Structure formats: C-alpha cells, structure tokens
C-alpha cells in the first residue's frame, strides 16, 4: 500500500542482488485503490534481493521505504522452485468444483505436450489423453457415469501434479 493525503503520482521499486553496488529501477503501477504492483524478472539462481520503494505524492513530496533507503533496504530470499511447485502455480485448480459435467483448468506458460489422466478413488484409469499445447483453458467433459472424487493428473516436462475434482 502506498498512500498520501494528496494522492500518489508515481512509485518505483529499486532492487539489486545482494552485494551489488547499483540498483535496478522499475516503475510501479496502481493496481487497486492504494495498492501498487510491479512485475520484474529476478535471477533464476538462489540469491538474496535487496530492495526499497520510492514514491512521489501529487503534492511533490518524495519518500523512501524503508525510511533509511537506499542505505537501508529490505531483503527477499529468492529460491529455485521445484518443478512441482512451478506446475502447481501454472495449472489452476479445477472449476467449477464440484461439478456435474464439464470441468476447466487454466494452464499458463506450460511448454510442450501435457498428458492428462483421470483416475477414480479406487485407482481405476478413466481417461488418458495428450494435449499438444498446454497453454490456455483446458476443458474436460466428465462422463455422466463417473461420480465421487476424481484425481486429474497432469504430466509434462514440468513433472507430474495432481488436482482433485468432485463429480456429482
């Protein structure tokens, strides 16, 4: 949250890898009310990121947070996500869930083909298909005879993850 009585005209985040002497500067954008957001690419390897936020009010007042910035800063530890964690973040939960028929999953930035299997709670395979392009909205039309808890498995270059669906 970035807030000032006169309103906020501009905000930036300044960041660097731990030990670096110069900061990278990225413009922030208002996202919702007094909240501001920024998207930026950080290193792939585990590293500590030092950062602070600068903002300018409509009245012209400028302020850093933490207040001692840039000499003082906050630190974020960047760790490498496992393939499963990455996939969990890029394949949505099923919706609607529970469902009477069709179920949808959103897939974001999935590279290569994705194998999709559906098993019932007894472990019986009910469905097996490969999606050539794992990006966008995936629709699974569930058989009217399937009921109860179903386990949908997605498998690709990212590894293997499971999502539960309740079929009414």
mmCIF file with all atom_site columns, N, CA and C in Angstrom, residues 29-86:
data_model
loop_
_atom_site.group_PDB
_atom_site.id
_atom_site.type_symbol
_atom_site.label_atom_id
_atom_site.label_alt_id
_atom_site.label_comp_id
_atom_site.label_asym_id
_atom_site.label_entity_id
_atom_site.label_seq_id
_atom_site.pdbx_PDB_ins_code
_atom_site.Cartn_x
_atom_site.Cartn_y
_atom_site.Cartn_z
_atom_site.occupancy
_atom_site.B_iso_or_equiv
_atom_site.pdbx_formal_charge
_atom_site.auth_seq_id
_atom_site.auth_comp_id
_atom_site.auth_asym_id
_atom_site.auth_atom_id
_atom_site.pdbx_PDB_model_num
ATOM 1   N N  . UNK A 1 29 ? 2.928  0.336   -10.920 1.00 0.00 ? 29 UNK A N  1
ATOM 2   C CA . UNK A 1 29 ? 1.638  0.768   -11.472 1.00 0.00 ? 29 UNK A CA 1
ATOM 3   C C  . UNK A 1 29 ? 0.556  0.590   -10.415 1.00 0.00 ? 29 UNK A C  1
ATOM 4   N N  . UNK A 1 30 ? -0.400 1.532   -10.351 1.00 0.00 ? 30 UNK A N  1
ATOM 5   C CA . UNK A 1 30 ? -1.504 1.344   -9.402  1.00 0.00 ? 30 UNK A CA 1
ATOM 6   C C  . UNK A 1 30 ? -2.309 0.110   -9.796  1.00 0.00 ? 30 UNK A C  1
ATOM 7   N N  . UNK A 1 31 ? -2.670 -0.709  -8.800  1.00 0.00 ? 31 UNK A N  1
ATOM 8   C CA . UNK A 1 31 ? -3.393 -1.935  -9.134  1.00 0.00 ? 31 UNK A CA 1
ATOM 9   C C  . UNK A 1 31 ? -4.804 -1.970  -8.565  1.00 0.00 ? 31 UNK A C  1
ATOM 10  N N  . UNK A 1 32 ? -4.998 -1.440  -7.352  1.00 0.00 ? 32 UNK A N  1
ATOM 11  C CA . UNK A 1 32 ? -6.326 -1.486  -6.748  1.00 0.00 ? 32 UNK A CA 1
ATOM 12  C C  . UNK A 1 32 ? -6.335 -0.551  -5.545  1.00 0.00 ? 32 UNK A C  1
ATOM 13  N N  . UNK A 1 33 ? -7.028 0.549   -5.652  1.00 0.00 ? 33 UNK A N  1
ATOM 14  C CA . UNK A 1 33 ? -7.067 1.501   -4.545  1.00 0.00 ? 33 UNK A CA 1
ATOM 15  C C  . UNK A 1 33 ? -5.685 2.072   -4.272  1.00 0.00 ? 33 UNK A C  1
ATOM 16  N N  . UNK A 1 34 ? -5.206 1.886   -3.047  1.00 0.00 ? 34 UNK A N  1
ATOM 17  C CA . UNK A 1 34 ? -3.881 2.374   -2.657  1.00 0.00 ? 34 UNK A CA 1
ATOM 18  C C  . UNK A 1 34 ? -2.781 1.350   -2.906  1.00 0.00 ? 34 UNK A C  1
ATOM 19  N N  . UNK A 1 35 ? -3.107 0.227   -3.509  1.00 0.00 ? 35 UNK A N  1
ATOM 20  C CA . UNK A 1 35 ? -2.109 -0.806  -3.787  1.00 0.00 ? 35 UNK A CA 1
ATOM 21  C C  . UNK A 1 35 ? -1.425 -0.541  -5.117  1.00 0.00 ? 35 UNK A C  1
ATOM 22  N N  . UNK A 1 36 ? -0.126 -0.756  -5.131  1.00 0.00 ? 36 UNK A N  1
ATOM 23  C CA . UNK A 1 36 ? 0.689  -0.605  -6.330  1.00 0.00 ? 36 UNK A CA 1
ATOM 24  C C  . UNK A 1 36 ? 1.401  -1.923  -6.574  1.00 0.00 ? 36 UNK A C  1
ATOM 25  N N  . UNK A 1 37 ? 1.678  -2.235  -7.836  1.00 0.00 ? 37 UNK A N  1
ATOM 26  C CA . UNK A 1 37 ? 2.296  -3.516  -8.173  1.00 0.00 ? 37 UNK A CA 1
ATOM 27  C C  . UNK A 1 37 ? 3.398  -3.315  -9.193  1.00 0.00 ? 37 UNK A C  1
ATOM 28  N N  . UNK A 1 38 ? 4.271  -4.304  -9.261  1.00 0.00 ? 38 UNK A N  1
ATOM 29  C CA . UNK A 1 38 ? 5.347  -4.303  -10.241 1.00 0.00 ? 38 UNK A CA 1
ATOM 30  C C  . UNK A 1 38 ? 5.641  -5.749  -10.626 1.00 0.00 ? 38 UNK A C  1
ATOM 31  N N  . UNK A 1 39 ? 5.906  -5.978  -11.893 1.00 0.00 ? 39 UNK A N  1
ATOM 32  C CA . UNK A 1 39 ? 6.354  -7.283  -12.377 1.00 0.00 ? 39 UNK A CA 1
ATOM 33  C C  . UNK A 1 39 ? 7.769  -7.118  -12.874 1.00 0.00 ? 39 UNK A C  1
ATOM 34  N N  . UNK A 1 40 ? 8.653  -7.974  -12.398 1.00 0.00 ? 40 UNK A N  1
ATOM 35  C CA . UNK A 1 40 ? 10.014 -7.941  -12.913 1.00 0.00 ? 40 UNK A CA 1
ATOM 36  C C  . UNK A 1 40 ? 10.634 -9.319  -12.808 1.00 0.00 ? 40 UNK A C  1
ATOM 37  N N  . UNK A 1 41 ? 11.610 -9.557  -13.668 1.00 0.00 ? 41 UNK A N  1
ATOM 38  C CA . UNK A 1 41 ? 12.283 -10.844 -13.712 1.00 0.00 ? 41 UNK A CA 1
ATOM 39  C C  . UNK A 1 41 ? 13.475 -10.810 -12.775 1.00 0.00 ? 41 UNK A C  1
ATOM 40  N N  . UNK A 1 42 ? 13.540 -11.796 -11.903 1.00 0.00 ? 42 UNK A N  1
ATOM 41  C CA . UNK A 1 42 ? 14.659 -11.895 -10.981 1.00 0.00 ? 42 UNK A CA 1
ATOM 42  C C  . UNK A 1 42 ? 15.538 -13.061 -11.412 1.00 0.00 ? 42 UNK A C  1
ATOM 43  N N  . UNK A 1 43 ? 16.749 -13.148 -10.894 1.00 0.00 ? 43 UNK A N  1
ATOM 44  C CA . UNK A 1 43 ? 17.656 -14.219 -11.311 1.00 0.00 ? 43 UNK A CA 1
ATOM 45  C C  . UNK A 1 43 ? 17.064 -15.608 -11.061 1.00 0.00 ? 43 UNK A C  1
ATOM 46  N N  . UNK A 1 44 ? 17.471 -16.574 -11.897 1.00 0.00 ? 44 UNK A N  1
ATOM 47  C CA . UNK A 1 44 ? 16.993 -17.949 -11.757 1.00 0.00 ? 44 UNK A CA 1
ATOM 48  C C  . UNK A 1 44 ? 17.648 -18.687 -10.604 1.00 0.00 ? 44 UNK A C  1
ATOM 49  N N  . UNK A 1 45 ? 18.845 -18.284 -10.237 1.00 0.00 ? 45 UNK A N  1
ATOM 50  C CA . UNK A 1 45 ? 19.564 -18.989 -9.186  1.00 0.00 ? 45 UNK A CA 1
ATOM 51  C C  . UNK A 1 45 ? 19.188 -18.436 -7.816  1.00 0.00 ? 45 UNK A C  1
ATOM 52  N N  . UNK A 1 46 ? 19.335 -19.248 -6.764  1.00 0.00 ? 46 UNK A N  1
ATOM 53  C CA . UNK A 1 46 ? 19.043 -18.757 -5.416  1.00 0.00 ? 46 UNK A CA 1
ATOM 54  C C  . UNK A 1 46 ? 19.934 -17.561 -5.077  1.00 0.00 ? 46 UNK A C  1
ATOM 55  N N  . UNK A 1 47 ? 19.324 -16.475 -4.634  1.00 0.00 ? 47 UNK A N  1
ATOM 56  C CA . UNK A 1 47 ? 20.062 -15.249 -4.342  1.00 0.00 ? 47 UNK A CA 1
ATOM 57  C C  . UNK A 1 47 ? 19.202 -14.391 -3.412  1.00 0.00 ? 47 UNK A C  1
ATOM 58  N N  . UNK A 1 48 ? 19.831 -13.492 -2.703  1.00 0.00 ? 48 UNK A N  1
ATOM 59  C CA . UNK A 1 48 ? 19.095 -12.516 -1.907  1.00 0.00 ? 48 UNK A CA 1
ATOM 60  C C  . UNK A 1 48 ? 18.930 -11.251 -2.732  1.00 0.00 ? 48 UNK A C  1
ATOM 61  N N  . UNK A 1 49 ? 17.726 -10.711 -2.750  1.00 0.00 ? 49 UNK A N  1
ATOM 62  C CA . UNK A 1 49 ? 17.430 -9.462  -3.450  1.00 0.00 ? 49 UNK A CA 1
ATOM 63  C C  . UNK A 1 49 ? 17.224 -8.374  -2.400  1.00 0.00 ? 49 UNK A C  1
ATOM 64  N N  . UNK A 1 50 ? 17.967 -7.285  -2.542  1.00 0.00 ? 50 UNK A N  1
ATOM 65  C CA . UNK A 1 50 ? 17.823 -6.126  -1.664  1.00 0.00 ? 50 UNK A CA 1
ATOM 66  C C  . UNK A 1 50 ? 16.978 -5.095  -2.411  1.00 0.00 ? 50 UNK A C  1
ATOM 67  N N  . UNK A 1 51 ? 15.982 -4.526  -1.739  1.00 0.00 ? 51 UNK A N  1
ATOM 68  C CA . UNK A 1 51 ? 15.113 -3.584  -2.442  1.00 0.00 ? 51 UNK A CA 1
ATOM 69  C C  . UNK A 1 51 ? 14.560 -2.519  -1.501  1.00 0.00 ? 51 UNK A C  1
ATOM 70  N N  . UNK A 1 52 ? 14.144 -1.419  -2.112  1.00 0.00 ? 52 UNK A N  1
ATOM 71  C CA . UNK A 1 52 ? 13.390 -0.390  -1.399  1.00 0.00 ? 52 UNK A CA 1
ATOM 72  C C  . UNK A 1 52 ? 12.397 0.228   -2.366  1.00 0.00 ? 52 UNK A C  1
ATOM 73  N N  . UNK A 1 53 ? 11.442 0.972   -1.817  1.00 0.00 ? 53 UNK A N  1
ATOM 74  C CA . UNK A 1 53 ? 10.389 1.588   -2.625  1.00 0.00 ? 53 UNK A CA 1
ATOM 75  C C  . UNK A 1 53 ? 10.468 3.102   -2.483  1.00 0.00 ? 53 UNK A C  1
ATOM 76  N N  . UNK A 1 54 ? 10.369 3.782   -3.602  1.00 0.00 ? 54 UNK A N  1
ATOM 77  C CA . UNK A 1 54 ? 10.341 5.243   -3.657  1.00 0.00 ? 54 UNK A CA 1
ATOM 78  C C  . UNK A 1 54 ? 8.980  5.651   -4.199  1.00 0.00 ? 54 UNK A C  1
ATOM 79  N N  . UNK A 1 55 ? 8.421  6.717   -3.636  1.00 0.00 ? 55 UNK A N  1
ATOM 80  C CA . UNK A 1 55 ? 7.138  7.220   -4.140  1.00 0.00 ? 55 UNK A CA 1
ATOM 81  C C  . UNK A 1 55 ? 7.127  8.741   -4.101  1.00 0.00 ? 55 UNK A C  1
ATOM 82  N N  . UNK A 1 56 ? 6.361  9.317   -5.031  1.00 0.00 ? 56 UNK A N  1
ATOM 83  C CA . UNK A 1 56 ? 6.197  10.769  -5.108  1.00 0.00 ? 56 UNK A CA 1
ATOM 84  C C  . UNK A 1 56 ? 4.708  11.077  -5.045  1.00 0.00 ? 56 UNK A C  1
ATOM 85  N N  . UNK A 1 57 ? 4.343  11.948  -4.106  1.00 0.00 ? 57 UNK A N  1
ATOM 86  C CA . UNK A 1 57 ? 2.950  12.357  -3.950  1.00 0.00 ? 57 UNK A CA 1
ATOM 87  C C  . UNK A 1 57 ? 2.591  13.401  -4.999  1.00 0.00 ? 57 UNK A C  1
ATOM 88  N N  . UNK A 1 58 ? 1.320  13.575  -5.246  1.00 0.00 ? 58 UNK A N  1
ATOM 89  C CA . UNK A 1 58 ? 0.850  14.605  -6.175  1.00 0.00 ? 58 UNK A CA 1
ATOM 90  C C  . UNK A 1 58 ? 1.309  15.985  -5.709  1.00 0.00 ? 58 UNK A C  1
ATOM 91  N N  . UNK A 1 59 ? 1.430  16.170  -4.398  1.00 0.00 ? 59 UNK A N  1
ATOM 92  C CA . UNK A 1 59 ? 1.895  17.448  -3.836  1.00 0.00 ? 59 UNK A CA 1
ATOM 93  C C  . UNK A 1 59 ? 3.384  17.691  -4.081  1.00 0.00 ? 59 UNK A C  1
ATOM 94  N N  . UNK A 1 60 ? 4.113  16.668  -4.541  1.00 0.00 ? 60 UNK A N  1
ATOM 95  C CA . UNK A 1 60 ? 5.541  16.810  -4.806  1.00 0.00 ? 60 UNK A CA 1
ATOM 96  C C  . UNK A 1 60 ? 6.435  16.178  -3.754  1.00 0.00 ? 60 UNK A C  1
ATOM 97  N N  . UNK A 1 61 ? 5.887  15.806  -2.613  1.00 0.00 ? 61 UNK A N  1
ATOM 98  C CA . UNK A 1 61 ? 6.671  15.181  -1.553  1.00 0.00 ? 61 UNK A CA 1
ATOM 99  C C  . UNK A 1 61 ? 7.169  13.816  -2.023  1.00 0.00 ? 61 UNK A C  1
ATOM 100 N N  . UNK A 1 62 ? 8.452  13.510  -1.724  1.00 0.00 ? 62 UNK A N  1
ATOM 101 C CA . UNK A 1 62 ? 9.046  12.220  -2.073  1.00 0.00 ? 62 UNK A CA 1
ATOM 102 C C  . UNK A 1 62 ? 9.417  11.476  -0.802  1.00 0.00 ? 62 UNK A C  1
ATOM 103 N N  . UNK A 1 63 ? 9.304  10.143  -0.848  1.00 0.00 ? 63 UNK A N  1
ATOM 104 C CA . UNK A 1 63 ? 9.583  9.343   0.331   1.00 0.00 ? 63 UNK A CA 1
ATOM 105 C C  . UNK A 1 63 ? 10.094 7.969   -0.072  1.00 0.00 ? 63 UNK A C  1
ATOM 106 N N  . UNK A 1 64 ? 11.039 7.453   0.708   1.00 0.00 ? 64 UNK A N  1
ATOM 107 C CA . UNK A 1 64 ? 11.547 6.096   0.535   1.00 0.00 ? 64 UNK A CA 1
ATOM 108 C C  . UNK A 1 64 ? 11.045 5.229   1.673   1.00 0.00 ? 64 UNK A C  1
ATOM 109 N N  . UNK A 1 65 ? 10.870 3.956   1.398   1.00 0.00 ? 65 UNK A N  1
ATOM 110 C CA . UNK A 1 65 ? 10.589 2.961   2.427   1.00 0.00 ? 65 UNK A CA 1
ATOM 111 C C  . UNK A 1 65 ? 11.466 1.761   2.159   1.00 0.00 ? 65 UNK A C  1
ATOM 112 N N  . UNK A 1 66 ? 12.219 1.250   3.129   1.00 0.00 ? 66 UNK A N  1
ATOM 113 C CA . UNK A 1 66 ? 12.297 1.805   4.466   1.00 0.00 ? 66 UNK A CA 1
ATOM 114 C C  . UNK A 1 66 ? 12.868 3.219   4.445   1.00 0.00 ? 66 UNK A C  1
ATOM 115 N N  . UNK A 1 67 ? 12.613 3.952   5.501   1.00 0.00 ? 67 UNK A N  1
ATOM 116 C CA . UNK A 1 67 ? 12.944 5.374   5.537   1.00 0.00 ? 67 UNK A CA 1
ATOM 117 C C  . UNK A 1 67 ? 14.439 5.637   5.375   1.00 0.00 ? 67 UNK A C  1
ATOM 118 N N  . UNK A 1 68 ? 15.286 4.657   5.708   1.00 0.00 ? 68 UNK A N  1
ATOM 119 C CA . UNK A 1 68 ? 16.746 4.829   5.611   1.00 0.00 ? 68 UNK A CA 1
ATOM 120 C C  . UNK A 1 68 ? 17.287 4.458   4.230   1.00 0.00 ? 68 UNK A C  1
ATOM 121 N N  . UNK A 1 69 ? 16.412 4.146   3.284   1.00 0.00 ? 69 UNK A N  1
ATOM 122 C CA . UNK A 1 69 ? 16.850 3.758   1.938   1.00 0.00 ? 69 UNK A CA 1
ATOM 123 C C  . UNK A 1 69 ? 17.520 4.941   1.251   1.00 0.00 ? 69 UNK A C  1
ATOM 124 N N  . UNK A 1 70 ? 18.463 4.717   0.378   1.00 0.00 ? 70 UNK A N  1
ATOM 125 C CA . UNK A 1 70 ? 18.915 3.431   -0.141  1.00 0.00 ? 70 UNK A CA 1
ATOM 126 C C  . UNK A 1 70 ? 19.983 2.741   0.702   1.00 0.00 ? 70 UNK A C  1
ATOM 127 N N  . UNK A 1 71 ? 20.489 3.407   1.757   1.00 0.00 ? 71 UNK A N  1
ATOM 128 C CA . UNK A 1 71 ? 21.496 2.748   2.587   1.00 0.00 ? 71 UNK A CA 1
ATOM 129 C C  . UNK A 1 71 ? 20.904 1.540   3.314   1.00 0.00 ? 71 UNK A C  1
ATOM 130 N N  . UNK A 1 72 ? 19.647 1.637   3.689   1.00 0.00 ? 72 UNK A N  1
ATOM 131 C CA . UNK A 1 72 ? 18.932 0.520   4.291   1.00 0.00 ? 72 UNK A CA 1
ATOM 132 C C  . UNK A 1 72 ? 17.922 -0.012  3.290   1.00 0.00 ? 72 UNK A C  1
ATOM 133 N N  . UNK A 1 73 ? 17.564 -1.272  3.406   1.00 0.00 ? 73 UNK A N  1
ATOM 134 C CA . UNK A 1 73 ? 16.689 -1.913  2.418   1.00 0.00 ? 73 UNK A CA 1
ATOM 135 C C  . UNK A 1 73 ? 16.062 -3.145  3.041   1.00 0.00 ? 73 UNK A C  1
ATOM 136 N N  . UNK A 1 74 ? 15.074 -3.684  2.354   1.00 0.00 ? 74 UNK A N  1
ATOM 137 C CA . UNK A 1 74 ? 14.502 -4.972  2.721   1.00 0.00 ? 74 UNK A CA 1
ATOM 138 C C  . UNK A 1 74 ? 15.194 -6.045  1.888   1.00 0.00 ? 74 UNK A C  1
ATOM 139 N N  . UNK A 1 75 ? 15.159 -7.271  2.366   1.00 0.00 ? 75 UNK A N  1
ATOM 140 C CA . UNK A 1 75 ? 15.789 -8.381  1.647   1.00 0.00 ? 75 UNK A CA 1
ATOM 141 C C  . UNK A 1 75 ? 14.766 -9.497  1.430   1.00 0.00 ? 75 UNK A C  1
ATOM 142 N N  . UNK A 1 76 ? 14.753 -10.017 0.211   1.00 0.00 ? 76 UNK A N  1
ATOM 143 C CA . UNK A 1 76 ? 13.935 -11.183 -0.141  1.00 0.00 ? 76 UNK A CA 1
ATOM 144 C C  . UNK A 1 76 ? 14.897 -12.300 -0.509  1.00 0.00 ? 76 UNK A C  1
ATOM 145 N N  . UNK A 1 77 ? 14.653 -13.499 0.009   1.00 0.00 ? 77 UNK A N  1
ATOM 146 C CA . UNK A 1 77 ? 15.435 -14.657 -0.401  1.00 0.00 ? 77 UNK A CA 1
ATOM 147 C C  . UNK A 1 77 ? 14.733 -15.303 -1.588  1.00 0.00 ? 77 UNK A C  1
ATOM 148 N N  . UNK A 1 78 ? 15.425 -15.375 -2.705  1.00 0.00 ? 78 UNK A N  1
ATOM 149 C CA . UNK A 1 78 ? 14.874 -15.997 -3.905  1.00 0.00 ? 78 UNK A CA 1
ATOM 150 C C  . UNK A 1 78 ? 15.405 -17.421 -3.964  1.00 0.00 ? 78 UNK A C  1
ATOM 151 N N  . UNK A 1 79 ? 14.505 -18.369 -3.979  1.00 0.00 ? 79 UNK A N  1
ATOM 152 C CA . UNK A 1 79 ? 14.872 -19.777 -4.043  1.00 0.00 ? 79 UNK A CA 1
ATOM 153 C C  . UNK A 1 79 ? 14.368 -20.359 -5.354  1.00 0.00 ? 79 UNK A C  1
ATOM 154 N N  . UNK A 1 80 ? 14.981 -21.413 -5.797  1.00 0.00 ? 80 UNK A N  1
ATOM 155 C CA . UNK A 1 80 ? 14.538 -22.098 -7.000  1.00 0.00 ? 80 UNK A CA 1
ATOM 156 C C  . UNK A 1 80 ? 13.309 -22.927 -6.668  1.00 0.00 ? 80 UNK A C  1
ATOM 157 N N  . UNK A 1 81 ? 12.255 -22.749 -7.453  1.00 0.00 ? 81 UNK A N  1
ATOM 158 C CA . UNK A 1 81 ? 11.057 -23.557 -7.276  1.00 0.00 ? 81 UNK A CA 1
ATOM 159 C C  . UNK A 1 81 ? 11.302 -24.946 -7.834  1.00 0.00 ? 81 UNK A C  1
ATOM 160 N N  . UNK A 1 82 ? 10.763 -25.942 -7.167  1.00 0.00 ? 82 UNK A N  1
ATOM 161 C CA . UNK A 1 82 ? 10.818 -27.272 -7.748  1.00 0.00 ? 82 UNK A CA 1
ATOM 162 C C  . UNK A 1 82 ? 9.860  -27.301 -8.934  1.00 0.00 ? 82 UNK A C  1
ATOM 163 N N  . UNK A 1 83 ? 10.009 -28.293 -9.778  1.00 0.00 ? 83 UNK A N  1
ATOM 164 C CA . UNK A 1 83 ? 9.121  -28.412 -10.938 1.00 0.00 ? 83 UNK A CA 1
ATOM 165 C C  . UNK A 1 83 ? 7.671  -28.545 -10.489 1.00 0.00 ? 83 UNK A C  1
ATOM 166 N N  . UNK A 1 84 ? 7.443  -29.316 -9.412  1.00 0.00 ? 84 UNK A N  1
ATOM 167 C CA . UNK A 1 84 ? 6.075  -29.490 -8.924  1.00 0.00 ? 84 UNK A CA 1
ATOM 168 C C  . UNK A 1 84 ? 5.494  -28.176 -8.424  1.00 0.00 ? 84 UNK A C  1
ATOM 169 N N  . UNK A 1 85 ? 6.288  -27.391 -7.683  1.00 0.00 ? 85 UNK A N  1
ATOM 170 C CA . UNK A 1 85 ? 5.808  -26.093 -7.210  1.00 0.00 ? 85 UNK A CA 1
ATOM 171 C C  . UNK A 1 85 ? 5.496  -25.190 -8.395  1.00 0.00 ? 85 UNK A C  1
ATOM 172 N N  . UNK A 1 86 ? 6.368  -25.208 -9.383  1.00 0.00 ? 86 UNK A N  1
ATOM 173 C CA . UNK A 1 86 ? 6.160  -24.378 -10.563 1.00 0.00 ? 86 UNK A CA 1
ATOM 174 C C  . UNK A 1 86 ? 4.854  -24.769 -11.245 1.00 0.00 ? 86 UNK A C  1
#
